[in-house]
Amino acid sequence: MVLPLIQFREKDLTEVSTLKDLFLLASNEHDLSMAKYSRLPKKRENEKLKAEIAKEVAGARRKQHLSSLQYYCALNALQYRKRTAMLDPILGYTQGQIAFLKKGYDMFSKKMDGFLASVSGMIQRIQGELEAEAEAMRITQQELLSGSDAIYTPDYDASSPVINRNLIQKAGYLNMRSKTGLVTTTWERLYFFTQGGNLMCQHRGEVAGGLIQDLDNCSVMAVDCEDRRYCFQITSPNGKSSLILQAEGKREYEEWICAINNISRQIYLSDNPEAVAIRLNQTAQQAVTPITSFDKKLENTTQSSENMAQTVSHNESLPEHANREPEMEQLIAPGTPIQFDIVLPASEFQDQNRGNRRTNPFGESDDKLDMSADEGLLLQQMFVVRFLGSMAVKTDHTNQVIFEAMRQVLAARAIHNIFRMTESHLMVTSKSLRLIDPQTQVIRISFDLENITQFAAHLENKRLVGFVVCTPEASGDESLSAYVLESNTEGEKICFAISLGKEIAAAEKDPEALAQLMSSVPLSNDGKFVLLNVQSEDDPDSVPCTEGLESEA
């Protein structure tokens, strides 16, 4: 029983560890050769030296590629072997016990014999899959190694590179310049990738990357730096910070500039970013001064009206002059604080001295949820949601204010590493909209349905939903606040429930209109409206979320 375990540890695990060390050695040799290639001068270019170093890089890459293939094949094979490493000794031990304990033979029924036979069959099946997978990996390995060595040479297509100038995301290795003194600098080769509007950097050995530069509204331009080729500079919108990077070849160099240029215009937030990138693409080698909203250039085009027609939202009213996209400053004031938990409505942060009314600091009412008060309502629908944030806004004439609030809330959570939130139950009725604590059934916050002026679901992340609440002030004015939630179901279903609740509230004043509405919408056995399937268990295999779990927003 113990011998197979010892053989698995000393043979299989030792082989994988040895291949891992060989892969690391090959990677280090490749880094050294790439460092030599990156230090080649641009002004006094020596073709012979360049060819020798390029050949050295190609050999190092081929060696690294071969060692990585062997390492990955060993890892894949280990996945199969580890599944039988414990079953073999257990199966042998069980069979030995059956043979040794003759007196207990009656305890092992035909069901136990069938179980042992199924385990044996499973082991044979896994071994067959291992052999088939190993053969497929060998064939793939031969096909990859039969290619030309030219593909391993850095900048092999410098004369006629195929450049994609419409990228909205990019990943790869770059050399980053860092200052080590007043006049001295060093270059470090790191792995960079874009995530939304952020440029991330990951060192070797790390399991995740970290934020190194916010690309929204930044500028990117080609620069000459320390006699190095393929260098470009990323500058923040205020011009106070900059980052200088060096690409490996001409194609990578121009694609990185084009991708950062597209991301800086916030194209990734649009409904069809690839199409927008094609229309708004400029020369990638020039310095770029991005605009706040890329839709400025589309004001007078028919495409803008088509995109507005496809917007997933339900607006109460739109002014006649709302034909052009508003500026970000017209939607939300710069520097508006964001509330990440339900403490007070966002509008109350504007004035803390509006009265002597004592408020519960946790936003909880003193009374628990009274379900009997809702028995006469025609609409009662419950959704499982998580509160992402709220903030004061300046207008409720367009659903763009909801999308901008979503962008700012998610960006602030990512920057400040706020990924956990409390789960709530969202109760939508024909009178109000309430967030309820699922454990204590305490109403955390409640809004009258008539005060909700805008609501919409995110165009890409279907689980994000937001709404704008108009709250009367003591002075007679009105304050506007945007709330952003993440639902276990599609946000469009919550929007449908809110829209239906408003229709019911309006139709209750007219018996004929209410009868017509009830005839057009299916009803339950007790006479209440039946909505779409909005249970959190849309997928029978889904697992319900619990409080404190990390959001997927």
mmCIF file of N, CA and C in Angstrom, residues 316 345 374 377 396 426-435 443 445-455 467-472 479-481 483 497-499 501-502 505:
data_model
loop_
_atom_site.group_PDB
_atom_site.id
_atom_site.type_symbol
_atom_site.label_atom_id
_atom_site.label_comp_id
_atom_site.label_asym_id
_atom_site.label_seq_id
_atom_site.Cartn_x
_atom_site.Cartn_y
_atom_site.Cartn_z
ATOM 1 N N GLU A 316 -38.150 57.814 -17.694
ATOM 2 C CA GLU A 316 -39.461 58.411 -17.461
ATOM 3 C C GLU A 316 -39.744 59.497 -18.483
ATOM 4 N N PRO A 345 -28.368 58.102 2.634
ATOM 5 C CA PRO A 345 -28.499 58.388 1.211
ATOM 6 C C PRO A 345 -27.414 59.346 0.771
ATOM 7 N N ASP A 374 -47.817 44.593 2.782
ATOM 8 C CA ASP A 374 -47.700 44.446 1.337
ATOM 9 C C ASP A 374 -48.700 43.463 0.756
ATOM 10 N N LEU A 377 -50.821 44.654 -2.260
ATOM 11 C CA LEU A 377 -50.140 45.156 -3.442
ATOM 12 C C LEU A 377 -50.178 44.106 -4.546
ATOM 13 N N ASP A 396 -31.016 63.978 -14.076
ATOM 14 C CA ASP A 396 -31.691 62.700 -14.265
ATOM 15 C C ASP A 396 -32.421 62.672 -15.602
ATOM 16 N N LEU A 426 -33.592 42.841 -2.530
ATOM 17 C CA LEU A 426 -34.255 44.001 -3.122
ATOM 18 C C LEU A 426 -35.722 43.648 -3.349
ATOM 19 N N MET A 427 -36.602 44.324 -2.615
ATOM 20 C CA MET A 427 -38.038 44.105 -2.741
ATOM 21 C C MET A 427 -38.628 45.216 -3.621
ATOM 22 N N VAL A 428 -39.193 44.825 -4.768
ATOM 23 C CA VAL A 428 -39.835 45.760 -5.685
ATOM 24 C C VAL A 428 -41.334 45.552 -5.586
ATOM 25 N N THR A 429 -42.059 46.593 -5.209
ATOM 26 C CA THR A 429 -43.515 46.561 -5.164
ATOM 27 C C THR A 429 -44.045 47.690 -6.030
ATOM 28 N N SER A 430 -45.361 47.773 -6.123
ATOM 29 C CA SER A 430 -45.974 48.843 -6.908
ATOM 30 C C SER A 430 -45.973 50.172 -6.173
ATOM 31 N N LYS A 431 -45.447 50.200 -4.947
ATOM 32 C CA LYS A 431 -45.388 51.442 -4.174
ATOM 33 C C LYS A 431 -43.960 51.888 -3.880
ATOM 34 N N SER A 432 -43.057 50.939 -3.651
ATOM 35 C CA SER A 432 -41.722 51.312 -3.172
ATOM 36 C C SER A 432 -40.689 50.304 -3.648
ATOM 37 N N LEU A 433 -39.456 50.660 -3.350
ATOM 38 C CA LEU A 433 -38.298 49.806 -3.625
ATOM 39 C C LEU A 433 -37.460 49.788 -2.359
ATOM 40 N N ARG A 434 -37.207 48.580 -1.799
ATOM 41 C CA ARG A 434 -36.560 48.469 -0.491
ATOM 42 C C ARG A 434 -35.405 47.485 -0.539
ATOM 43 N N LEU A 435 -34.351 47.813 0.215
ATOM 44 C CA LEU A 435 -33.229 46.905 0.440
ATOM 45 C C LEU A 435 -33.366 46.333 1.844
ATOM 46 N N ILE A 443 -35.257 46.598 7.241
ATOM 47 C CA ILE A 443 -35.207 47.430 6.033
ATOM 48 C C ILE A 443 -34.006 48.362 6.152
ATOM 49 N N ILE A 445 -32.841 50.434 3.636
ATOM 50 C CA ILE A 445 -33.156 51.705 2.991
ATOM 51 C C ILE A 445 -34.374 51.473 2.114
ATOM 52 N N SER A 446 -35.184 52.509 1.954
ATOM 53 C CA SER A 446 -36.423 52.393 1.197
ATOM 54 C C SER A 446 -36.620 53.647 0.356
ATOM 55 N N PHE A 447 -37.172 53.472 -0.864
ATOM 56 C CA PHE A 447 -37.454 54.579 -1.764
ATOM 57 C C PHE A 447 -38.874 54.430 -2.281
ATOM 58 N N ASP A 448 -39.587 55.554 -2.380
ATOM 59 C CA ASP A 448 -40.881 55.552 -3.048
ATOM 60 C C ASP A 448 -40.657 55.384 -4.541
ATOM 61 N N LEU A 449 -41.471 54.555 -5.181
ATOM 62 C CA LEU A 449 -41.277 54.273 -6.594
ATOM 63 C C LEU A 449 -41.450 55.526 -7.449
ATOM 64 N N GLU A 450 -42.267 56.442 -6.993
ATOM 65 C CA GLU A 450 -42.486 57.662 -7.774
ATOM 66 C C GLU A 450 -41.250 58.570 -7.762
ATOM 67 N N ASN A 451 -40.335 58.381 -6.789
ATOM 68 C CA ASN A 451 -39.132 59.202 -6.725
ATOM 69 C C ASN A 451 -37.997 58.645 -7.575
ATOM 70 N N ILE A 452 -38.156 57.453 -8.141
ATOM 71 C CA ILE A 452 -37.126 56.866 -9.007
ATOM 72 C C ILE A 452 -37.382 57.364 -10.422
ATOM 73 N N THR A 453 -36.495 58.213 -10.918
ATOM 74 C CA THR A 453 -36.690 58.876 -12.209
ATOM 75 C C THR A 453 -35.944 58.213 -13.352
ATOM 76 N N GLN A 454 -34.880 57.481 -13.063
ATOM 77 C CA GLN A 454 -34.122 56.782 -14.105
ATOM 78 C C GLN A 454 -33.691 55.419 -13.577
ATOM 79 N N PHE A 455 -33.664 54.428 -14.463
ATOM 80 C CA PHE A 455 -33.133 53.109 -14.092
ATOM 81 C C PHE A 455 -32.683 52.425 -15.369
ATOM 82 N N PHE A 467 -30.034 53.040 -10.577
ATOM 83 C CA PHE A 467 -31.216 53.891 -10.653
ATOM 84 C C PHE A 467 -30.909 55.222 -9.996
ATOM 85 N N VAL A 468 -31.666 56.252 -10.387
ATOM 86 C CA VAL A 468 -31.518 57.609 -9.864
ATOM 87 C C VAL A 468 -32.745 57.919 -9.030
ATOM 88 N N VAL A 469 -32.507 58.441 -7.825
ATOM 89 C CA VAL A 469 -33.577 58.784 -6.889
ATOM 90 C C VAL A 469 -33.606 60.292 -6.709
ATOM 91 N N CYS A 470 -34.787 60.864 -6.857
ATOM 92 C CA CYS A 470 -34.989 62.303 -6.625
ATOM 93 C C CYS A 470 -35.600 62.469 -5.235
ATOM 94 N N THR A 471 -34.844 63.111 -4.322
ATOM 95 C CA THR A 471 -35.270 63.269 -2.929
ATOM 96 C C THR A 471 -35.596 64.731 -2.648
ATOM 97 N N PRO A 472 -36.809 65.046 -2.167
ATOM 98 C CA PRO A 472 -37.140 66.441 -1.833
ATOM 99 C C PRO A 472 -36.314 66.916 -0.639
ATOM 100 N N SER A 479 -32.715 66.844 -4.494
ATOM 101 C CA SER A 479 -31.370 66.295 -4.656
ATOM 102 C C SER A 479 -31.470 64.969 -5.396
ATOM 103 N N LEU A 480 -30.459 64.697 -6.225
ATOM 104 C CA LEU A 480 -30.428 63.499 -7.053
ATOM 105 C C LEU A 480 -29.279 62.607 -6.618
ATOM 106 N N SER A 481 -29.540 61.315 -6.492
ATOM 107 C CA SER A 481 -28.515 60.347 -6.105
ATOM 108 C C SER A 481 -28.632 59.115 -7.010
ATOM 109 N N TYR A 483 -27.664 55.097 -7.470
ATOM 110 C CA TYR A 483 -27.336 53.887 -6.716
ATOM 111 C C TYR A 483 -26.972 52.783 -7.716
ATOM 112 N N ALA A 497 -39.180 44.907 -13.617
ATOM 113 C CA ALA A 497 -40.039 44.935 -12.430
ATOM 114 C C ALA A 497 -40.345 46.373 -12.018
ATOM 115 N N ILE A 498 -39.324 47.245 -12.040
ATOM 116 C CA ILE A 498 -39.564 48.655 -11.669
ATOM 117 C C ILE A 498 -40.518 49.304 -12.657
ATOM 118 N N SER A 499 -40.301 49.042 -13.954
ATOM 119 C CA SER A 499 -41.184 49.618 -14.967
ATOM 120 C C SER A 499 -42.618 49.132 -14.797
ATOM 121 N N GLY A 501 -43.948 48.106 -11.982
ATOM 122 C CA GLY A 501 -44.479 48.729 -10.777
ATOM 123 C C GLY A 501 -44.975 50.135 -11.038
ATOM 124 N N LYS A 502 -44.242 50.895 -11.864
ATOM 125 C CA LYS A 502 -44.697 52.243 -12.198
ATOM 126 C C LYS A 502 -45.976 52.208 -13.025
ATOM 127 N N ALA A 505 -48.791 51.460 -10.618
ATOM 128 C CA ALA A 505 -49.127 52.630 -9.799
ATOM 129 C C ALA A 505 -49.921 53.652 -10.597
#
